[in-house]
């Protein structure tokens, strides 16, 4: 089944929330209130853009540059009043006259077919006068309303008329629809568009413009343009694949419902919705915007241990849902629940009976000017999706840089972190230094999450590159928090590559420096991991137990060399620590450091000796490291650094998922 088929077959599930065919939510700028008595003059009320969202007939897709094509009742001021639009090429007065005439003809036809009193009232009012709307622009949307009456667009007769009118206006010869297989009039233009990015132009649902799509019904023809010596041959696209109006409209309505994002208290769109999540935003390039949509053919729930019922789609959204901000004092509540959710059984006999025939759908969409680009399309059984998400999250989980808890970065945060942000002390001035990873990497990660394919190796190379760039010292708390979260995302990406195809015990062992599964870990016994630990210990010796007083650390200067060729660097670093820093700590009585895995302070000499012993038992300081070994080094360094962070408070998550404080260590 393809993307369009899945949208249409899912329409039965969403029938109660879908808008009428041919309708969309539009932001009205002006409302003309009409009284019942002829002597009552209409009052025009201005509405701020976006203040009055109204479900109304959508502008059909055949309204293009130079094409007059009215929408029913709600339309631009130029169509309603004949106000010329100076931004249009050609004779704007003539164009405005044609637009207004077409609008009036449409109203008259609607009155004839429906005998609707409100539509007749609008038509009669516009015949008597042209409404004067002060300070209006020809492109502003305008609607009509009668006193104490519902919106004229809410009438079922009006909705039915609009659907039949557009179907007739956009139809051509009868053919067999490639979706429903019925012989019906085929739409020459896909009827309506969907809005993927707020503020951007709507996009057509599908289009076939390349020869590669000829097998789907697309053909192209060679035509001659011009006369005489100016004749030129051009290849012009032919008709779209044979899709009837009903299928095309239904698919568009379902898509518009799926891409809808939630809003905050300020009526601003968030980064996710019930069936959508924004993976990437780019104001400069349309294709840089990538939106994921996901849904099941039939709704299905899971039953968690705390008797909370969870929609399967909520579980599927977790790996890609960008959180606005990680709480400063504790891991998010879901961190304590996610494992229960992944193990939870499906609810009820009805859900279990439909599970074998239910399907999980996932698509990544981008707007390309006025056309929709489907970057990725997945269709699979539901049960494997849950197992693949569980494996992905287990491979990605890692301790927070300050040791506050174990969490994993959502996909957008991880991709954003792998752009090596510029070093700056100015608040809000951080910008990416290198381009984002290409869409191919994103597609492979999506397949890793939901279908279980291995993650792309490119991720490891980029994470290693970015991890070598030190963070600048800053006194700004928010900037420091962003730095820590980016550092966590880089390390999690390396852990994902290293452990995805390893056992669950290895995945859990590499979450932090000390776990119950350490004896099963191969990585923690190897020299690269323990060399990374040693570098973090040497850095702590330089800082002292309170982590202050050094602007440029040995990590800032030597991390790149130490993580690629440990044997060439560590002799000098150890010599520096034993001759310069350790004697000072000994004199000041500051050799004991607090660590997070122990209630008692630990002598830093013992930690260094422990790392030495582990390195010696695995063959000593290694020669130049491979990329995989450099990732092991980075994980050892990251784990030991988190272990040695000056602890503030210890946070725990109880079985209900609530976070509480047990006090500092």
Short mmCIF file of N, CA and C in Angstrom, two decimals, residues 467-530:
data_model
loop_
_atom_site.label_atom_id
_atom_site.label_comp_id
_atom_site.label_asym_id
_atom_site.label_seq_id
_atom_site.Cartn_x
_atom_site.Cartn_y
_atom_site.Cartn_z
N UNK A 467 32.51 16.29 19.10
CA UNK A 467 32.86 16.10 20.50
C UNK A 467 34.24 16.68 20.82
N UNK A 468 35.11 16.76 19.82
CA UNK A 468 36.46 17.30 20.04
C UNK A 468 36.46 18.80 20.26
N UNK A 469 35.39 19.49 19.84
CA UNK A 469 35.33 20.95 19.97
C UNK A 469 34.96 21.29 21.41
N UNK A 470 35.82 21.97 22.16
CA UNK A 470 35.51 22.27 23.57
C UNK A 470 34.43 23.33 23.69
N UNK A 471 33.69 23.27 24.78
CA UNK A 471 32.70 24.31 25.08
C UNK A 471 33.40 25.49 25.74
N UNK A 472 33.03 26.71 25.38
CA UNK A 472 33.65 27.87 26.01
C UNK A 472 33.15 28.03 27.44
N UNK A 473 33.99 28.52 28.35
CA UNK A 473 33.50 28.78 29.71
C UNK A 473 32.44 29.87 29.69
N UNK A 474 31.41 29.70 30.48
CA UNK A 474 30.34 30.69 30.51
C UNK A 474 29.73 30.75 31.90
N UNK A 475 29.30 31.92 32.29
CA UNK A 475 28.61 32.11 33.56
C UNK A 475 27.09 32.08 33.38
N UNK A 476 26.65 32.04 32.12
CA UNK A 476 25.22 32.03 31.84
C UNK A 476 24.66 30.63 32.06
N UNK A 477 23.69 30.53 32.94
CA UNK A 477 23.16 29.22 33.33
C UNK A 477 22.47 28.51 32.16
N UNK A 478 21.68 29.25 31.38
CA UNK A 478 20.97 28.64 30.26
C UNK A 478 21.93 28.15 29.19
N UNK A 479 22.97 28.93 28.91
CA UNK A 479 23.94 28.51 27.91
C UNK A 479 24.69 27.28 28.38
N UNK A 480 25.03 27.23 29.66
CA UNK A 480 25.73 26.07 30.19
C UNK A 480 24.86 24.82 30.10
N UNK A 481 23.57 24.99 30.34
CA UNK A 481 22.64 23.86 30.23
C UNK A 481 22.56 23.37 28.78
N UNK A 482 22.52 24.29 27.83
CA UNK A 482 22.49 23.90 26.41
C UNK A 482 23.75 23.15 26.02
N UNK A 483 24.88 23.63 26.53
CA UNK A 483 26.14 22.96 26.24
C UNK A 483 26.13 21.52 26.76
N UNK A 484 25.63 21.33 27.98
CA UNK A 484 25.59 19.99 28.57
C UNK A 484 24.67 19.06 27.78
N UNK A 485 23.52 19.59 27.35
CA UNK A 485 22.58 18.75 26.61
C UNK A 485 23.15 18.37 25.24
N UNK A 486 23.85 19.30 24.61
CA UNK A 486 24.48 18.97 23.32
C UNK A 486 25.57 17.92 23.52
N UNK A 487 26.34 18.07 24.60
CA UNK A 487 27.40 17.09 24.90
C UNK A 487 26.79 15.71 25.14
N UNK A 488 25.67 15.66 25.83
CA UNK A 488 24.98 14.39 26.07
C UNK A 488 24.51 13.78 24.75
N UNK A 489 23.97 14.61 23.85
CA UNK A 489 23.46 14.11 22.58
C UNK A 489 24.59 13.55 21.71
N UNK A 490 25.74 14.22 21.70
CA UNK A 490 26.88 13.71 20.93
C UNK A 490 27.32 12.34 21.43
N UNK A 491 27.43 12.20 22.76
CA UNK A 491 27.88 10.94 23.33
C UNK A 491 26.85 9.84 23.12
N UNK A 492 25.57 10.19 23.23
CA UNK A 492 24.52 9.21 22.99
C UNK A 492 24.56 8.69 21.57
N UNK A 493 24.89 9.57 20.61
CA UNK A 493 25.01 9.13 19.21
C UNK A 493 26.12 8.11 19.05
N UNK A 494 27.24 8.34 19.74
CA UNK A 494 28.35 7.37 19.67
C UNK A 494 27.95 6.05 20.34
N UNK A 495 27.28 6.13 21.48
CA UNK A 495 26.83 4.91 22.16
C UNK A 495 25.85 4.12 21.29
N UNK A 496 24.99 4.83 20.57
CA UNK A 496 24.04 4.17 19.68
C UNK A 496 24.75 3.32 18.64
N UNK A 497 25.78 3.90 18.03
CA UNK A 497 26.53 3.15 17.00
C UNK A 497 27.27 1.97 17.62
N UNK A 498 27.87 2.18 18.80
CA UNK A 498 28.67 1.12 19.42
C UNK A 498 27.82 -0.05 19.91
N UNK A 499 26.67 0.22 20.48
CA UNK A 499 25.94 -0.82 21.21
C UNK A 499 24.66 -1.29 20.56
N UNK A 500 24.25 -0.70 19.43
CA UNK A 500 22.95 -1.05 18.86
C UNK A 500 22.84 -2.55 18.55
N UNK A 501 23.91 -3.12 18.05
CA UNK A 501 23.87 -4.54 17.68
C UNK A 501 24.51 -5.43 18.76
N UNK A 502 24.72 -4.84 19.95
CA UNK A 502 25.24 -5.61 21.08
C UNK A 502 24.09 -6.09 21.96
N UNK A 503 24.42 -6.79 23.03
CA UNK A 503 23.41 -7.32 23.93
C UNK A 503 22.81 -6.21 24.79
N UNK A 504 21.65 -6.48 25.39
CA UNK A 504 21.03 -5.51 26.29
C UNK A 504 21.92 -5.21 27.48
N UNK A 505 22.66 -6.21 27.95
CA UNK A 505 23.56 -5.99 29.09
C UNK A 505 24.66 -5.00 28.73
N UNK A 506 25.19 -5.10 27.54
CA UNK A 506 26.22 -4.16 27.11
C UNK A 506 25.63 -2.76 26.97
N UNK A 507 24.42 -2.67 26.45
CA UNK A 507 23.76 -1.37 26.32
C UNK A 507 23.54 -0.73 27.68
N UNK A 508 23.11 -1.52 28.67
CA UNK A 508 22.89 -0.96 30.00
C UNK A 508 24.20 -0.62 30.68
N UNK A 509 25.23 -1.44 30.47
CA UNK A 509 26.53 -1.19 31.10
C UNK A 509 27.14 0.13 30.63
N UNK A 510 26.87 0.50 29.38
CA UNK A 510 27.48 1.72 28.83
C UNK A 510 26.63 2.97 29.08
N UNK A 511 25.62 2.86 29.93
CA UNK A 511 24.83 4.04 30.26
C UNK A 511 25.59 4.98 31.19
N UNK A 512 26.35 4.43 32.12
CA UNK A 512 27.11 5.25 33.06
C UNK A 512 28.31 4.45 33.56
N UNK A 513 29.10 5.04 34.42
CA UNK A 513 30.38 4.44 34.76
C UNK A 513 30.25 3.18 35.60
N UNK A 514 29.22 3.09 36.43
CA UNK A 514 29.07 1.93 37.30
C UNK A 514 27.64 1.42 37.22
N UNK A 515 27.47 0.17 36.75
CA UNK A 515 26.15 -0.45 36.63
C UNK A 515 26.22 -1.90 37.10
N UNK A 516 25.09 -2.54 37.20
CA UNK A 516 25.03 -3.95 37.59
C UNK A 516 25.53 -4.88 36.50
N UNK A 517 25.68 -4.37 35.29
CA UNK A 517 26.06 -5.22 34.14
C UNK A 517 27.51 -5.01 33.70
N UNK A 518 28.32 -4.37 34.55
CA UNK A 518 29.69 -4.07 34.14
C UNK A 518 30.50 -5.33 33.84
N UNK A 519 30.25 -6.41 34.56
CA UNK A 519 31.03 -7.64 34.33
C UNK A 519 30.74 -8.24 32.96
N UNK A 520 29.62 -7.87 32.35
CA UNK A 520 29.27 -8.39 31.02
C UNK A 520 29.74 -7.47 29.90
N UNK A 521 30.37 -6.36 30.24
CA UNK A 521 30.76 -5.38 29.23
C UNK A 521 32.16 -5.66 28.69
N UNK A 522 32.26 -5.77 27.39
CA UNK A 522 33.58 -5.88 26.74
C UNK A 522 34.25 -4.52 26.66
N UNK A 523 33.49 -3.48 26.39
CA UNK A 523 34.06 -2.15 26.19
C UNK A 523 34.76 -1.64 27.44
N UNK A 524 34.17 -1.87 28.61
CA UNK A 524 34.74 -1.30 29.84
C UNK A 524 36.04 -1.97 30.25
N UNK A 525 36.37 -3.11 29.65
CA UNK A 525 37.66 -3.77 29.95
C UNK A 525 38.75 -3.37 28.98
N UNK A 526 38.40 -2.66 27.94
CA UNK A 526 39.38 -2.33 26.90
C UNK A 526 40.10 -1.02 27.21
N UNK A 527 41.30 -0.90 26.64
CA UNK A 527 42.16 0.25 26.92
C UNK A 527 41.56 1.58 26.48
N UNK A 528 40.95 1.71 25.29
CA UNK A 528 40.44 3.03 24.88
C UNK A 528 39.45 3.62 25.89
N UNK A 529 38.53 2.80 26.39
CA UNK A 529 37.55 3.30 27.36
C UNK A 529 38.25 3.81 28.62
N UNK A 530 39.20 3.07 29.12
CA UNK A 530 39.88 3.45 30.36
C UNK A 530 40.86 4.59 30.16
#
